[in-house]
Amino acid sequence: MKSLFNTEAHEEILSRIDKLSDSSEGQWGKMKVGQMLHHCQYPIKISLGRYNPNNKPNLMLKLMGKLFKKSLYNDKPWRQNLPTAKALKVVEDKNFVDEKEVLIDLINDFHQEKNKQHWDPHPIFGSFTHEQWGQMQYKHLDHHLRQFNV
């Protein structure tokens, strides 16, 4: 499984983001490209401790987290049209240029943590290893870049 901590995977993701344009269209789902770029910021912000979507996850979220956790960092691609957690949905229009810049900065910030060994637990999914954090971030970005055909 590729990891966003790996230099080649990091550069690959940035190169794919660079291929997007304001007119890029999703192959599935409802998000426009600016919304997708904003949505992709949330998991990185969570890992960096810059966003907490839910201070007290309810029992259903915890159960879903346990069932879904291993799929976050395995080699199997996610299927299209998976449901999105309410706190991570983006329904308002977003500026493509601004969102792209913020996402690239976050990806670079995350990559700079490649030597960090202690990570706070995810608010829904709990603890991850360093390796799993990197794999999860790559997999989420890859999923949405495939959604927009890059």
mmCIF file of C-alpha atoms in Angstrom:
data_model
loop_
_atom_site.group_PDB
_atom_site.id
_atom_site.type_symbol
_atom_site.label_atom_id
_atom_site.label_comp_id
_atom_site.label_asym_id
_atom_site.label_seq_id
_atom_site.Cartn_x
_atom_site.Cartn_y
_atom_site.Cartn_z
ATOM 1 C CA MET A 1 0.000 0.000 0.000
ATOM 2 C CA LYS A 2 1.314 3.424 -0.914
ATOM 3 C CA SER A 3 1.825 5.983 1.821
ATOM 4 C CA LEU A 4 1.724 9.762 1.707
ATOM 5 C CA PHE A 5 4.910 9.640 3.793
ATOM 6 C CA ASN A 6 6.728 8.074 0.835
ATOM 7 C CA THR A 7 8.363 10.727 -1.367
ATOM 8 C CA GLU A 8 7.296 9.092 -4.643
ATOM 9 C CA ALA A 9 3.666 8.729 -3.537
ATOM 10 C CA HIS A 10 3.671 12.317 -2.213
ATOM 11 C CA GLU A 11 4.941 13.641 -5.549
ATOM 12 C CA GLU A 12 2.467 11.452 -7.452
ATOM 13 C CA ILE A 13 -0.485 12.867 -5.516
ATOM 14 C CA LEU A 14 0.696 16.456 -6.050
ATOM 15 C CA SER A 15 1.160 15.790 -9.767
ATOM 16 C CA ARG A 16 -2.346 14.364 -10.042
ATOM 17 C CA ILE A 17 -3.839 17.351 -8.207
ATOM 18 C CA ASP A 18 -2.005 19.626 -10.630
ATOM 19 C CA LYS A 19 -3.868 17.941 -13.509
ATOM 20 C CA LEU A 20 -7.214 19.080 -12.108
ATOM 21 C CA SER A 21 -8.893 22.206 -13.407
ATOM 22 C CA ASP A 22 -11.916 24.235 -12.392
ATOM 23 C CA SER A 23 -13.828 22.404 -15.117
ATOM 24 C CA SER A 24 -12.857 18.864 -14.021
ATOM 25 C CA GLU A 25 -15.952 16.723 -13.610
ATOM 26 C CA GLY A 26 -16.508 13.854 -11.232
ATOM 27 C CA GLN A 27 -17.149 10.400 -12.640
ATOM 28 C CA TRP A 28 -19.459 9.648 -9.695
ATOM 29 C CA GLY A 29 -20.932 11.418 -6.693
ATOM 30 C CA LYS A 30 -22.334 14.914 -6.266
ATOM 31 C CA MET A 31 -19.286 17.027 -5.442
ATOM 32 C CA LYS A 32 -17.824 19.587 -7.774
ATOM 33 C CA VAL A 33 -14.046 19.726 -7.979
ATOM 34 C CA GLY A 34 -13.688 22.625 -5.514
ATOM 35 C CA GLN A 35 -15.890 20.807 -3.018
ATOM 36 C CA MET A 36 -13.824 17.636 -3.413
ATOM 37 C CA LEU A 37 -10.597 19.554 -2.758
ATOM 38 C CA HIS A 38 -12.134 21.022 0.392
ATOM 39 C CA HIS A 39 -13.462 17.617 1.510
ATOM 40 C CA CYS A 40 -10.000 16.059 1.082
ATOM 41 C CA GLN A 41 -8.591 18.552 3.577
ATOM 42 C CA TYR A 42 -10.607 17.155 6.504
ATOM 43 C CA PRO A 43 -8.801 13.818 7.034
ATOM 44 C CA ILE A 44 -5.411 15.527 6.836
ATOM 45 C CA LYS A 45 -6.504 18.232 9.275
ATOM 46 C CA ILE A 46 -7.766 15.513 11.637
ATOM 47 C CA SER A 47 -4.424 13.701 11.538
ATOM 48 C CA LEU A 48 -2.522 16.941 12.165
ATOM 49 C CA GLY A 49 -4.803 17.832 15.084
ATOM 50 C CA ARG A 50 -6.304 20.830 13.279
ATOM 51 C CA TYR A 51 -9.894 19.584 13.097
ATOM 52 C CA ASN A 52 -12.087 17.448 15.334
ATOM 53 C CA PRO A 53 -15.352 16.573 13.592
ATOM 54 C CA ASN A 54 -17.057 15.172 16.637
ATOM 55 C CA ASN A 55 -15.844 15.457 20.197
ATOM 56 C CA LYS A 56 -18.128 12.648 21.412
ATOM 57 C CA PRO A 57 -18.858 10.092 18.696
ATOM 58 C CA ASN A 58 -22.079 8.220 19.332
ATOM 59 C CA LEU A 59 -22.253 4.440 19.612
ATOM 60 C CA MET A 60 -23.290 4.021 15.958
ATOM 61 C CA LEU A 61 -20.280 6.018 14.716
ATOM 62 C CA LYS A 62 -17.942 3.985 16.918
ATOM 63 C CA LEU A 63 -19.405 0.740 15.596
ATOM 64 C CA MET A 64 -19.121 1.919 11.989
ATOM 65 C CA GLY A 65 -15.563 2.980 12.720
ATOM 66 C CA LYS A 66 -14.622 -0.502 13.933
ATOM 67 C CA LEU A 67 -16.200 -2.147 10.905
ATOM 68 C CA PHE A 68 -14.666 0.252 8.371
ATOM 69 C CA LYS A 69 -11.246 0.881 9.955
ATOM 70 C CA LYS A 70 -9.190 -1.797 8.172
ATOM 71 C CA SER A 71 -10.502 -0.655 4.792
ATOM 72 C CA LEU A 72 -8.876 2.737 5.401
ATOM 73 C CA TYR A 73 -5.366 1.407 4.891
ATOM 74 C CA ASN A 74 -5.575 -1.836 2.921
ATOM 75 C CA ASP A 75 -4.840 -2.287 -0.794
ATOM 76 C CA LYS A 76 -8.455 -2.713 -1.878
ATOM 77 C CA PRO A 77 -9.828 0.468 -3.557
ATOM 78 C CA TRP A 78 -12.998 1.915 -2.092
ATOM 79 C CA ARG A 79 -16.149 1.507 -4.105
ATOM 80 C CA GLN A 80 -17.768 4.493 -5.731
ATOM 81 C CA ASN A 81 -20.492 6.502 -3.966
ATOM 82 C CA LEU A 82 -19.591 5.547 -0.407
ATOM 83 C CA PRO A 83 -21.521 7.590 2.169
ATOM 84 C CA THR A 84 -19.692 10.552 3.710
ATOM 85 C CA ALA A 85 -19.784 11.389 7.408
ATOM 86 C CA LYS A 86 -22.005 14.425 7.985
ATOM 87 C CA ALA A 87 -19.139 16.459 9.502
ATOM 88 C CA LEU A 88 -17.037 15.903 6.350
ATOM 89 C CA LYS A 89 -19.678 16.707 3.742
ATOM 90 C CA VAL A 90 -19.204 19.810 1.612
ATOM 91 C CA VAL A 91 -22.418 21.117 0.103
ATOM 92 C CA GLU A 92 -21.612 24.778 -0.524
ATOM 93 C CA ASP A 93 -19.627 25.830 -3.593
ATOM 94 C CA LYS A 94 -15.897 26.271 -3.053
ATOM 95 C CA ASN A 95 -13.289 28.256 -4.972
ATOM 96 C CA PHE A 96 -11.136 25.793 -6.919
ATOM 97 C CA VAL A 97 -7.906 27.813 -6.793
ATOM 98 C CA ASP A 98 -8.145 28.528 -3.054
ATOM 99 C CA GLU A 99 -9.065 24.957 -2.119
ATOM 100 C CA LYS A 100 -6.306 23.501 -4.279
ATOM 101 C CA GLU A 101 -3.712 25.716 -2.597
ATOM 102 C CA VAL A 102 -4.898 24.822 0.919
ATOM 103 C CA LEU A 103 -4.969 21.095 0.122
ATOM 104 C CA ILE A 104 -1.453 21.153 -1.336
ATOM 105 C CA ASP A 105 -0.177 22.970 1.773
ATOM 106 C CA LEU A 106 -1.835 20.374 4.020
ATOM 107 C CA ILE A 107 -0.434 17.475 2.002
ATOM 108 C CA ASN A 108 3.031 18.991 2.304
ATOM 109 C CA ASP A 109 2.559 19.577 6.046
ATOM 110 C CA PHE A 110 1.484 15.963 6.487
ATOM 111 C CA HIS A 111 4.422 14.660 4.436
ATOM 112 C CA GLN A 112 6.797 16.647 6.671
ATOM 113 C CA GLU A 113 5.583 14.490 9.567
ATOM 114 C CA LYS A 114 7.111 11.378 7.947
ATOM 115 C CA ASN A 115 9.370 10.830 10.962
ATOM 116 C CA LYS A 116 6.706 11.415 13.607
ATOM 117 C CA GLN A 117 6.017 8.271 15.595
ATOM 118 C CA HIS A 118 3.346 9.293 18.125
ATOM 119 C CA TRP A 119 -0.056 10.226 16.729
ATOM 120 C CA ASP A 120 -3.185 11.204 18.596
ATOM 121 C CA PRO A 121 -6.065 8.773 18.074
ATOM 122 C CA HIS A 122 -8.567 9.492 15.330
ATOM 123 C CA PRO A 123 -11.834 10.799 16.875
ATOM 124 C CA ILE A 124 -13.898 8.029 15.226
ATOM 125 C CA PHE A 125 -11.504 5.218 14.304
ATOM 126 C CA GLY A 126 -9.140 5.330 17.281
ATOM 127 C CA SER A 127 -5.420 4.634 17.145
ATOM 128 C CA PHE A 128 -3.437 4.126 13.968
ATOM 129 C CA THR A 129 0.200 3.290 13.497
ATOM 130 C CA HIS A 130 2.451 5.775 11.707
ATOM 131 C CA GLU A 131 2.344 3.534 8.653
ATOM 132 C CA GLN A 132 -1.463 3.329 8.715
ATOM 133 C CA TRP A 133 -1.815 7.131 8.907
ATOM 134 C CA GLY A 134 0.290 7.519 5.765
ATOM 135 C CA GLN A 135 -1.560 4.771 3.917
ATOM 136 C CA MET A 136 -4.968 6.107 4.908
ATOM 137 C CA GLN A 137 -4.167 9.621 3.671
ATOM 138 C CA TYR A 138 -2.874 8.300 0.352
ATOM 139 C CA LYS A 139 -5.902 6.047 -0.123
ATOM 140 C CA HIS A 140 -8.430 8.816 0.539
ATOM 141 C CA LEU A 141 -6.733 11.224 -1.868
ATOM 142 C CA ASP A 142 -6.350 8.496 -4.495
ATOM 143 C CA HIS A 143 -10.060 7.656 -4.222
ATOM 144 C CA HIS A 144 -11.139 11.234 -4.919
ATOM 145 C CA LEU A 145 -8.547 11.851 -7.621
ATOM 146 C CA ARG A 146 -9.824 8.727 -9.389
ATOM 147 C CA GLN A 147 -13.322 10.179 -8.925
ATOM 148 C CA PHE A 148 -12.146 13.170 -11.000
ATOM 149 C CA ASN A 149 -10.312 10.967 -13.491
ATOM 150 C CA VAL A 150 -6.727 11.934 -12.581
#
